[in-house]
Coordinates of C-alpha atoms in Angstrom, one line a residue:
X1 CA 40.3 -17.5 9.7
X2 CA 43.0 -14.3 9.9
X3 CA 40.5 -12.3 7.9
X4 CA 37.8 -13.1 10.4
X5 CA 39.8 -12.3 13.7
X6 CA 41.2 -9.1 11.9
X7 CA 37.6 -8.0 11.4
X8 CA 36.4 -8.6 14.5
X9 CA 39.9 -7.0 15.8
X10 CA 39.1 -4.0 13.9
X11 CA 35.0 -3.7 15.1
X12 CA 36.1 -3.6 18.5
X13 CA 39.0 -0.8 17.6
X14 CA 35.8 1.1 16.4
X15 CA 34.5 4.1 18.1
X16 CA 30.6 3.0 19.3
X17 CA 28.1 4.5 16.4
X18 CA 26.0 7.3 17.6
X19 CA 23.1 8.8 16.2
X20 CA 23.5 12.0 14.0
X21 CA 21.0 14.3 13.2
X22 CA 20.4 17.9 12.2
X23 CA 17.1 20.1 12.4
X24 CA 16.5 22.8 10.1
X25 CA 13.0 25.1 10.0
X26 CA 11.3 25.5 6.4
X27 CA 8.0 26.7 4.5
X28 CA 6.3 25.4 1.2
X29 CA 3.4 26.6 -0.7
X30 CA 1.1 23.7 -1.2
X31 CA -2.3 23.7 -2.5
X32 CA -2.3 27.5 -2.0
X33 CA -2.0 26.7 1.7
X34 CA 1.8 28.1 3.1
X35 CA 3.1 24.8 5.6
X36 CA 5.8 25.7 8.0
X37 CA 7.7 22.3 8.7
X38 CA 10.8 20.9 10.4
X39 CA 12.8 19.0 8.4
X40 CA 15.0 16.1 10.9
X41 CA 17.8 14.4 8.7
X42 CA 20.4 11.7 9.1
X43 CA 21.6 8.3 10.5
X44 CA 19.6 6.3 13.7
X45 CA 21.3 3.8 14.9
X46 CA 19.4 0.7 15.4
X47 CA 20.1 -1.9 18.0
X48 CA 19.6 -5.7 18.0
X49 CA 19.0 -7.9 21.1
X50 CA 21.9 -10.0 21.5
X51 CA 21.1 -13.7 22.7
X52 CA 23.2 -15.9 25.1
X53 CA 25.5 -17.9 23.8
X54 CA 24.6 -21.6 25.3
X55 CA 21.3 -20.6 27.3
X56 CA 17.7 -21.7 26.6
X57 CA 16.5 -19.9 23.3
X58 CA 14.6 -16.2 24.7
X59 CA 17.4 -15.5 27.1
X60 CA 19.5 -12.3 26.3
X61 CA 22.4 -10.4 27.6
X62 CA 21.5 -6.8 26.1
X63 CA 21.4 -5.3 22.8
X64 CA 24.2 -4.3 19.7
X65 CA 24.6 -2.1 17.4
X66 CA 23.4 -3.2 14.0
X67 CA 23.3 -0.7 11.8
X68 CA 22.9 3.4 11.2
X69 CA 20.1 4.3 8.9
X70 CA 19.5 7.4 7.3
X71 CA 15.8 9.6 7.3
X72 CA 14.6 12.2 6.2
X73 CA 11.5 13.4 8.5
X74 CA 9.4 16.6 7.6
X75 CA 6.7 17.5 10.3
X76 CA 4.3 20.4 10.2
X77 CA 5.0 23.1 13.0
X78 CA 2.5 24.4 14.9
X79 CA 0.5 20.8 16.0
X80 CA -0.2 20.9 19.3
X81 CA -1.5 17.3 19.7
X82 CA 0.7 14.8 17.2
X83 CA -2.1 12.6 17.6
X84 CA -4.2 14.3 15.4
X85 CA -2.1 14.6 12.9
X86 CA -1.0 11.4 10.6
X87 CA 2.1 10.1 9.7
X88 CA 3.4 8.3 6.3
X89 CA 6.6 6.2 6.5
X90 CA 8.1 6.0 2.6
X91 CA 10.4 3.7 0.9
X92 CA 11.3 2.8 -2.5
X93 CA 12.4 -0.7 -4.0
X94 CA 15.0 -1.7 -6.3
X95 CA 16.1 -4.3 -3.7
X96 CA 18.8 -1.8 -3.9
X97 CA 17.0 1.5 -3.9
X98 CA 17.1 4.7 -1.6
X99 CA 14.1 6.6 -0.9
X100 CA 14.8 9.7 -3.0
X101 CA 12.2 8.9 -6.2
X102 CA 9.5 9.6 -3.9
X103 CA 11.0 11.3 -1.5
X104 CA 12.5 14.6 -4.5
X105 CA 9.9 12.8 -6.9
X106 CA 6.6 13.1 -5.3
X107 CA 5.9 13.9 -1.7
X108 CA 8.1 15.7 0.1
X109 CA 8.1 19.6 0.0
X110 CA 10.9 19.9 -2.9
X111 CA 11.3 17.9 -5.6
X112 CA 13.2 17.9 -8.7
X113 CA 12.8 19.8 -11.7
X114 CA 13.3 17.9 -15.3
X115 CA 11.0 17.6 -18.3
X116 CA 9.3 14.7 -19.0
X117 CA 9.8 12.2 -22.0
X118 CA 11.8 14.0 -24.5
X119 CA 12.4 17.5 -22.6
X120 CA 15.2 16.3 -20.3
X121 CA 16.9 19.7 -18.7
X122 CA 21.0 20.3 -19.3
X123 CA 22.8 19.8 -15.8
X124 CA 23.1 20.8 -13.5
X125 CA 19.7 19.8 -12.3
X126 CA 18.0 21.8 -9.5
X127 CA 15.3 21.9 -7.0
X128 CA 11.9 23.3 -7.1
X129 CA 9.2 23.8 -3.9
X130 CA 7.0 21.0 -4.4
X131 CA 3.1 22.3 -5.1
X132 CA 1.9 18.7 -5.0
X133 CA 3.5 17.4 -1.6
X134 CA 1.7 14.9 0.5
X135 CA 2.5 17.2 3.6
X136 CA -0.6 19.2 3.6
X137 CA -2.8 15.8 4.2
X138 CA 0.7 13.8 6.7
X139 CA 3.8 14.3 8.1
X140 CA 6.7 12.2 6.1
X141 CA 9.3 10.0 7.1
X142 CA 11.6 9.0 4.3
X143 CA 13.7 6.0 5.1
X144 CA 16.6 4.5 3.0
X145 CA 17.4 0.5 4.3
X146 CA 21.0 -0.5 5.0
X147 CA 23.1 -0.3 2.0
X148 CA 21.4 2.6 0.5
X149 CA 21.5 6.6 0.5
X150 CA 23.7 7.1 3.6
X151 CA 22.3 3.9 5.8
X152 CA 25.5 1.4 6.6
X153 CA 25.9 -1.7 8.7
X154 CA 28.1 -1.2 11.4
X155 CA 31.6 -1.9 11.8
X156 CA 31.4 -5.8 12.1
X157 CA 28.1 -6.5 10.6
X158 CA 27.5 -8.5 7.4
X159 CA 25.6 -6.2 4.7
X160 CA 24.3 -9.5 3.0
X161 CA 22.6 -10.0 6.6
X162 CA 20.4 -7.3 5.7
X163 CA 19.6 -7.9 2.1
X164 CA 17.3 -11.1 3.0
X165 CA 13.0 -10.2 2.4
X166 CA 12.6 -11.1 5.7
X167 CA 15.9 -9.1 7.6
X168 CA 15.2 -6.1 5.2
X169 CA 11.5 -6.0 6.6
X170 CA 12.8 -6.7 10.0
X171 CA 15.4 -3.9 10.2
X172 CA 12.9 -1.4 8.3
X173 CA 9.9 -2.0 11.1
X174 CA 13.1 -1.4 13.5
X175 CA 13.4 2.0 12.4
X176 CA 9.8 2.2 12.3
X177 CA 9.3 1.3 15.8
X178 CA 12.2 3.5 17.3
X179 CA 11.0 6.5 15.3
X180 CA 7.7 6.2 16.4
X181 CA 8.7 5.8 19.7
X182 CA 11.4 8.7 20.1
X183 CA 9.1 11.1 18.5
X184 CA 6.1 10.3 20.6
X185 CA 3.8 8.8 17.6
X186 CA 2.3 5.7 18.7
X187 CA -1.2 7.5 18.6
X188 CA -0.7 9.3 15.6
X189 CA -3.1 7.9 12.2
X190 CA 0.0 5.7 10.3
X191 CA 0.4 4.8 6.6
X192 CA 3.1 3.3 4.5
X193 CA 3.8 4.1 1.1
X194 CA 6.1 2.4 -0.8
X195 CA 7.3 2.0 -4.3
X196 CA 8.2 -0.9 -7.0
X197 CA 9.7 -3.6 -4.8
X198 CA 9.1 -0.9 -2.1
X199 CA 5.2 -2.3 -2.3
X200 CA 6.3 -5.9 -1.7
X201 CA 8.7 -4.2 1.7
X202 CA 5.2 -2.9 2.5
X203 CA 3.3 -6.1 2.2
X204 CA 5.4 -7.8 4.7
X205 CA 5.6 -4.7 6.9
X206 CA 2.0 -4.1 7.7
X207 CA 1.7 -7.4 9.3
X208 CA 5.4 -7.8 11.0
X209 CA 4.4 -4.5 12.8
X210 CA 1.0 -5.8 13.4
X211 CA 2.1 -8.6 14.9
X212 CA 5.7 -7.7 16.5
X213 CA 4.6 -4.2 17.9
X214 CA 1.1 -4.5 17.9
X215 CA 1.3 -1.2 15.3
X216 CA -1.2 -1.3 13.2
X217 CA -1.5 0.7 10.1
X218 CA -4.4 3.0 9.0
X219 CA -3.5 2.5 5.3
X220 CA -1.1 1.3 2.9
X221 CA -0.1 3.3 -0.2
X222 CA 1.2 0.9 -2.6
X223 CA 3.0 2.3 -5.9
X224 CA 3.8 0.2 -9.2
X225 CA 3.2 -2.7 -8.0
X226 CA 4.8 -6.7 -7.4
X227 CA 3.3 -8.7 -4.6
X228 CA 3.6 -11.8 -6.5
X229 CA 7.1 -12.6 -8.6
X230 CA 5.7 -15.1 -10.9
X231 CA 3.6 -12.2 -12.5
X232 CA 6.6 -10.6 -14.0
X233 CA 9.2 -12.8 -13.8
X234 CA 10.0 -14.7 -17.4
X235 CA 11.2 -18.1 -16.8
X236 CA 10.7 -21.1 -18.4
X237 CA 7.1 -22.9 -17.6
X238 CA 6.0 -19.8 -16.5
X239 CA 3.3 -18.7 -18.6
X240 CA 1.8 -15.9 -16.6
X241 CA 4.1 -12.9 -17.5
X242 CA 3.7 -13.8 -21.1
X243 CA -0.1 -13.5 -20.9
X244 CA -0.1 -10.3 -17.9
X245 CA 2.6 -8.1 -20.3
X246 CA 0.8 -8.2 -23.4
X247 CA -1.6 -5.4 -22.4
X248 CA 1.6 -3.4 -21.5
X249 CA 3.2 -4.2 -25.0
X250 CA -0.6 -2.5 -26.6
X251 CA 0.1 0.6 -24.6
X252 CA 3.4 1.0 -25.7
X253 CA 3.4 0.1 -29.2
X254 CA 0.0 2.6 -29.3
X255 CA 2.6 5.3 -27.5
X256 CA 5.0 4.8 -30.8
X257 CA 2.2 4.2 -33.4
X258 CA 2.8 0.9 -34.2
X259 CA -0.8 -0.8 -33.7
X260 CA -2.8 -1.4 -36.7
X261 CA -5.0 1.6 -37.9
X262 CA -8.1 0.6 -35.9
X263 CA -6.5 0.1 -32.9
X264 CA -4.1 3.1 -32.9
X265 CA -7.6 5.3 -34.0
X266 CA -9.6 4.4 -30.8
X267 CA -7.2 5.8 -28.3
X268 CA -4.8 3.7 -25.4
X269 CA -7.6 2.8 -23.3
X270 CA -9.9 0.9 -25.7
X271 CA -7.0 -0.7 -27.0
X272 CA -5.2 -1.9 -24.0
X273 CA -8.9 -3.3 -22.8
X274 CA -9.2 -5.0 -26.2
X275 CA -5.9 -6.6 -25.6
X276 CA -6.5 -7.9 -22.0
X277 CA -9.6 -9.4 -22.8
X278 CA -7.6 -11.5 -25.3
X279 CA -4.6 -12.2 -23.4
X280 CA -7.0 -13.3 -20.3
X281 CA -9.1 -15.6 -22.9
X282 CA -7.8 -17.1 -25.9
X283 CA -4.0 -16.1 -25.6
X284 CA -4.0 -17.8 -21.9
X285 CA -5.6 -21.0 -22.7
X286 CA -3.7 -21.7 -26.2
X287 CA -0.8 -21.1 -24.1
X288 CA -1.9 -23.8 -21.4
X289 CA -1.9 -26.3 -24.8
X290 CA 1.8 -25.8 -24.9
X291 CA 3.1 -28.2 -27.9
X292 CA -0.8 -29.5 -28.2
X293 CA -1.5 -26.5 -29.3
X294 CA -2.9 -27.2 -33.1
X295 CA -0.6 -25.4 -35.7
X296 CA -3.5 -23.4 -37.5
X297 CA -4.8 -22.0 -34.0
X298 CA -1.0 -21.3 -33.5
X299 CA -0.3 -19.3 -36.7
X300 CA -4.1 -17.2 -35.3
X301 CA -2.7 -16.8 -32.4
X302 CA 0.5 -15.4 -33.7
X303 CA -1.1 -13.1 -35.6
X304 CA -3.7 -11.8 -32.9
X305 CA -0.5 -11.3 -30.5
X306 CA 0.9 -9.7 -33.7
X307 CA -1.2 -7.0 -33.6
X308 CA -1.8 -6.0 -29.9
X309 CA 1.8 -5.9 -29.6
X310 CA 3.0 -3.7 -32.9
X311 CA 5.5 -7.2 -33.7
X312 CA 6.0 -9.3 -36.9
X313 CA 3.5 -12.6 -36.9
X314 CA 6.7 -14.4 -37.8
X315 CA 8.5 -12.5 -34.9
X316 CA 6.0 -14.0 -32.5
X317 CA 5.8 -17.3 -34.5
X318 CA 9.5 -18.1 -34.2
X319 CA 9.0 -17.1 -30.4
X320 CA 6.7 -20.1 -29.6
X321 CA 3.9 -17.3 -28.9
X322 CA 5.9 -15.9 -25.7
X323 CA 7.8 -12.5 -26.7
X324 CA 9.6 -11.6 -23.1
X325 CA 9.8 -8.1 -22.0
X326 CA 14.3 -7.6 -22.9
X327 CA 13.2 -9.0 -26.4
X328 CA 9.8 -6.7 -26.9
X329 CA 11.9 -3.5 -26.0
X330 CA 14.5 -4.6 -28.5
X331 CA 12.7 -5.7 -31.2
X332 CA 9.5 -2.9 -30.8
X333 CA 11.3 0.1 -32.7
X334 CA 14.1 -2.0 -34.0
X335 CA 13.6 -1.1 -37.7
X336 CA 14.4 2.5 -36.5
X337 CA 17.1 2.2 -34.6
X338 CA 15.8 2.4 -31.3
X339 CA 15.0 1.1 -28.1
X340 CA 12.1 1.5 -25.9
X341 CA 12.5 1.9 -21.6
X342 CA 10.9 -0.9 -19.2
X343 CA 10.2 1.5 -16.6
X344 CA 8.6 3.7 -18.7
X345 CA 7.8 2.9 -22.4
X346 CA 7.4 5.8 -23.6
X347 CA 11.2 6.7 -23.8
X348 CA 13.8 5.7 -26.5
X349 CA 17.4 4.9 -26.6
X350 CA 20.1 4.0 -29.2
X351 CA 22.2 0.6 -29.0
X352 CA 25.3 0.0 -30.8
X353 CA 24.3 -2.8 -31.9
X354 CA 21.0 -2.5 -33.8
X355 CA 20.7 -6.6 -34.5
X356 CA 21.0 -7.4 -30.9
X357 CA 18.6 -9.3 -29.0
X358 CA 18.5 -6.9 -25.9
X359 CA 18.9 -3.5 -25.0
X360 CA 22.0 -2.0 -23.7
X361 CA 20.4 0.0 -20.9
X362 CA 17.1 1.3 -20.3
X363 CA 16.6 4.9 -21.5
X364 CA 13.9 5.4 -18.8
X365 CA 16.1 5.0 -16.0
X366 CA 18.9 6.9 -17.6
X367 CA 16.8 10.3 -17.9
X368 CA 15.9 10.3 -14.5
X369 CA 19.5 9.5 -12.6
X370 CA 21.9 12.4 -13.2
X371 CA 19.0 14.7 -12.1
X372 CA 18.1 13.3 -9.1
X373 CA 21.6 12.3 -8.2
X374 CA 22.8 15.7 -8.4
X375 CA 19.8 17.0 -6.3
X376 CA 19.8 14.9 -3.4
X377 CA 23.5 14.9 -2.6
X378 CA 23.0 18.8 -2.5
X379 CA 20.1 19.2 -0.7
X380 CA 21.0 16.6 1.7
X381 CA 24.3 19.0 2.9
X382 CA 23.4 22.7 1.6
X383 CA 19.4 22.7 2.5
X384 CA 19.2 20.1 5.5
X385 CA 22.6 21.1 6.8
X386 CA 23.8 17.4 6.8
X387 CA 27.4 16.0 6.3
X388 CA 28.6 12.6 5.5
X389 CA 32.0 12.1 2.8
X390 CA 30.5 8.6 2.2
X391 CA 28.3 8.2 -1.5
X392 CA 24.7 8.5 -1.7
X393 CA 23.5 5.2 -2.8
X394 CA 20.7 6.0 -5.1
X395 CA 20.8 2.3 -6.6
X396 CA 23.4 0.0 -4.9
X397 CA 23.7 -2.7 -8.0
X398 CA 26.2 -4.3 -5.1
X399 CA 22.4 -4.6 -2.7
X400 CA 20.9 -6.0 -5.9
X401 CA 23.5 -8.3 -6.6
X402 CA 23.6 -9.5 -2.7
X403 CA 19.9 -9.9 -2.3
X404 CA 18.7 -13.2 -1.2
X405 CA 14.8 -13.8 -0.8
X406 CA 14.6 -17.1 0.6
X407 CA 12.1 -18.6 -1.0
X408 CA 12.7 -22.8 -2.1
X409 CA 11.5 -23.6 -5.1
X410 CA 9.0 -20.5 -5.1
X411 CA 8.5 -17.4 -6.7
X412 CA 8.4 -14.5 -4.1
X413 CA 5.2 -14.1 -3.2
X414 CA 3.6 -11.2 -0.2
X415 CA 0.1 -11.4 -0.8
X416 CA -1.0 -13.5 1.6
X417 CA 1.0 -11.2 4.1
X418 CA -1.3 -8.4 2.7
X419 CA -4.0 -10.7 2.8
X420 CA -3.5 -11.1 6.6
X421 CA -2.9 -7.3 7.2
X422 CA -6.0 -6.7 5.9
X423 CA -8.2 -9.3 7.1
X424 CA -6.2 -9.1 11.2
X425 CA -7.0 -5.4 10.6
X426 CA -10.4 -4.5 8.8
X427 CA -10.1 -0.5 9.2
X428 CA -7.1 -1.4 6.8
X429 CA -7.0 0.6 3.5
X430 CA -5.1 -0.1 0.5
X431 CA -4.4 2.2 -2.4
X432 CA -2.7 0.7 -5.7
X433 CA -1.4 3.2 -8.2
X434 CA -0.2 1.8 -11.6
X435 CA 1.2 3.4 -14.7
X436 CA -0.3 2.8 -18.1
X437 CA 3.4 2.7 -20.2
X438 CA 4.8 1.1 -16.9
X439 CA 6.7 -3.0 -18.3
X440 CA 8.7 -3.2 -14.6
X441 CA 5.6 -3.7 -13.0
X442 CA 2.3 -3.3 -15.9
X443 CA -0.8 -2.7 -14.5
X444 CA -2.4 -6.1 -15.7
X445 CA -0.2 -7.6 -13.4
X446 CA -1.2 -5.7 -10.7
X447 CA -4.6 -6.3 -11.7
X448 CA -4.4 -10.2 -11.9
X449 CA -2.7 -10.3 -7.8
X450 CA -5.4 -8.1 -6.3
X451 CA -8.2 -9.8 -7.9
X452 CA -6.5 -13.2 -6.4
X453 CA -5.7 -11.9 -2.9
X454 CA -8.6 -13.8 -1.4
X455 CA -10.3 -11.5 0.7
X456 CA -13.8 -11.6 1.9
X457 CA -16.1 -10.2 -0.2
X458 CA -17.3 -7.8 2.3
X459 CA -13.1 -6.3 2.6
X460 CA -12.7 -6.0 -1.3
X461 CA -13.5 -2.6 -0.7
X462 CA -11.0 -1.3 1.2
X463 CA -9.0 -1.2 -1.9
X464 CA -8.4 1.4 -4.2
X465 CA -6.8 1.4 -8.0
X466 CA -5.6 4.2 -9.7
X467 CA -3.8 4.0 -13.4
X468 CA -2.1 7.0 -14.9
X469 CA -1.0 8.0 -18.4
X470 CA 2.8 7.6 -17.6
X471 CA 5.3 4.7 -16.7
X472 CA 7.1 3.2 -13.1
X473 CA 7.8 7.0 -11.8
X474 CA 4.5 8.4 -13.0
X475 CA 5.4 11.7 -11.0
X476 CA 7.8 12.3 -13.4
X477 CA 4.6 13.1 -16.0
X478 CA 3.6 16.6 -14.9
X479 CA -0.3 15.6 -14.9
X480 CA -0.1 12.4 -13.4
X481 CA 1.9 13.7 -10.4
X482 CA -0.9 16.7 -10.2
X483 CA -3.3 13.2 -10.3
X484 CA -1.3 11.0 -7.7
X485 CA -1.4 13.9 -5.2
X486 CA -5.4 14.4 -5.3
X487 CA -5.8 10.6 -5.0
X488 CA -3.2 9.8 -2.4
X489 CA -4.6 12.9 -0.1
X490 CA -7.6 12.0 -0.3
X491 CA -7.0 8.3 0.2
X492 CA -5.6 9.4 3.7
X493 CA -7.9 11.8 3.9
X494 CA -10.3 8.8 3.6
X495 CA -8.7 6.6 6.0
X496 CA -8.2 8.3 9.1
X497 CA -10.7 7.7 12.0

């Protein structure tokens, strides 16, 4: 009780949060075309309507201070008429992720320079104009939720308030709303993009804004995908990720040459579609056997799951047929030494301990850290001219930690908010892009959601699927970034009135 009154002692000591933001004037070179832009960084505060204490429910006596988020907003100069130009709001996932992997990794007018798999750069890392930016086809809005990059509750708030699905939607579509409305967007052509559990954010957006603002989207841009958690998360009696990763586990054991000489000789493609037509037939329904499951079927089995994932037979045997993702990138390259990376198979790393069951960390998320660390928190205050002593969050493991979905006795599942987005709004469009080497979120996955979304046959087509030759972050793969650019420009390009 002392610690509550102290807190609430010291919130009302606090001086009242005020926005602070900074303009700065820039040009980029994109597609050959120069853009002049304004970049508009920092922290918004957002408000929450504050209901009387003891009166009927609906009755309020004004609004608090909730939280101040940071953005990063870069608009094209020169546009007479904002309505004619559109606008992209952009988040990533984590929970506990900033926006800066799209933000310095693919759309916005710098970006960072690294090499990709095997070609990491010595720091320092630096900045580079961005050639592929989105801003040629929208304006960008880059928003980090509370408890990343430099967005805070206030001074008597409870962070864990925030880290629910539904309060982390609610104060997002906030931010939304008030940018849109202070910078005189309403009529402007709107889009979300939004990566890893960014895309499940995105899901639940489309429809809260729908449906709280009447703000309805002209497209959603949804990158590595989960809409559904039972596709990837391994649990027991949860078959599904066993049977939706396997097509991942061809890819990468193809990427390190571990697939029998057939398969490895008929290139990624054939071989992933070889081992999705098996995981979707004969590996799904001997797993629906469970212990029924004959033991001469069992030992074929083994040995068919053997060789689309580059594993031992006996490996798989002693498994019971179900190799989860922590043991695959273990046990893949283990008789070298190495590791392989979830968000992007194609990288390696060294354990200590080589008999382990797990890895220590994953390689793919290491390469790509320092640089963009280093980059944002010096653009942020050298480039965009803004200040703030507190840390960049680029992946608050404390958010992660603290995340509650509120689900009972359910895996978290958005589709049926997409389903409704789409179906409540039929100019809708939705664009999925999916890595090939990608085991956070592996395309067959992806795959297996959409095609049981449930929409009318005649609104199937407002989706789109794109899959590129690289992992999670396919922008970090020079070619597939030049890739995502052409297909996300012209998937705006597509959907605008």
């Amino acid at each position: 009780m002392p610690d509550t009154e102290e807190k609430k002692d010291e919130a009302a000591g606090a001086p009242a949060p005020e926005d602070k933001v900074v303009e700065t004037t820039h040009s980029v070179v994109v597609a050959g075309e120069t853009i002049d832009y304004t970049a508009t960084c920092g922290t918004i505060v957002v408000r929450q309507e504050r209901e009387k204490k003891g009166e009927q429910e609906g009755e309020f006596e004004g609004e608090r201070a909730h939280a101040t988020m940071f953005f990063v907003a870069y608009t094209r100069s020169g546009v007479a008429d904002p309505s004619t130009r559109p606008i992209t709001y952009s988040f990533n996932g984590g929970p506990g992720s900033s926006s800066v992997w799209l933000h310095l990794g693919a759309l916005g007018p710098r970006r960072v320079e690294m090499g990709d798999v095997g070609a990491l750069r010595p720091p320092p890392y630096g900045l580079v104009d961005n050639e592929h930016s989105l801003l040629d086809a929208s304006d960008l809005v880059f928003i980090d939720p509370v408890g990343t990059g430099f967005s805070r509750p206030v001074a008597g708030e409870k962070a864990r308030d925030f880290h629910t699905l539904d309060k982390d939607i609610e104060s997002v579509g906030e931010f939304i709303r008030l940018y849109t409305s202070r910078y005189g967007r309403w009529r402007s052509p709107k889009f979300l993009i939004g990566e890893s559990y960014g895309t499940t954010r995105a899901a639940g957006l489309a429809p809260h804004l729908h449906e709280r603002h009447g703000m309805a989207m002209n497209g959603i841009m949804l990158v590595s995908v989960v809409l559904d958690f039972a596709t990837i998360v391994f649990g027991a009696g949860n078959d599904l990720p066993y049977i939706l990763f396997l097509p991942g586990y061809t890819a990468a054991a193809w990427y390190h040459g571990r697939l029998e000489p057939e398969l490895q000789s008929g290139g990624v493609e054939a071989a992933v579609r070889e081992s999705e037509a098996f995981a979707r037939g004969d590996y799904a329904l001997a797993l629906l056997q469970g212990d029924r499951l004959p033991e001469a079927e069992r030992r074929e089995i083994a040995r068919r799951v053997a060789r689309y994932s580059g594993l031992d037979a006996d490996f798989v045997e002693r498994a019971d047929l179900r190799v989860g993702d922590q043991r695959f990138f273990k046990e893949l390259l283990r008789r070298e030494g190495k590791t392989i990376g979830r968000l992007d198979s194609r990288f390696t790393g060294v354990d200590r301990d080589h008999v382990g069951e797990t890895p220590e960390f994953d390689p793919s998320l290491s390469f790509a850290l320092g640089p963009y660390a280093g980059a944002v928190n010096d653009y942020v205050r050298r480039e965009l001219g803004y200040e703030s002593d507190l840390p960049y969050e680029l992946l608050s493991l404390k958010v992660n930690e603290q995340w509650k979905f509120e689900r009972d006795n359910e895996y978290v599942r958005v589709t049926e908010s997409l389903r409704k987005a789409i179906t409540a709004n039929p100019s809708l469009r939705v664009l999925v892009a999916s890595g090939l080497f990608d085991l956070g979120t592996p395309p067959a996955a992806t795959d297996y959601t959409l095609d049981h979304l449930g929409l009318p046959a005649e609104l199937r087509g407002n989706l789109t699927v794109h899959t590129y030759e690289a992992g999670h972050m396919m922008y970090v793969h020079p070619p597939s970034l030049e890739k995502l650019k052409r297909d996300l420009a012209g998937f705006v390009r597509s959907a605008l009135p």
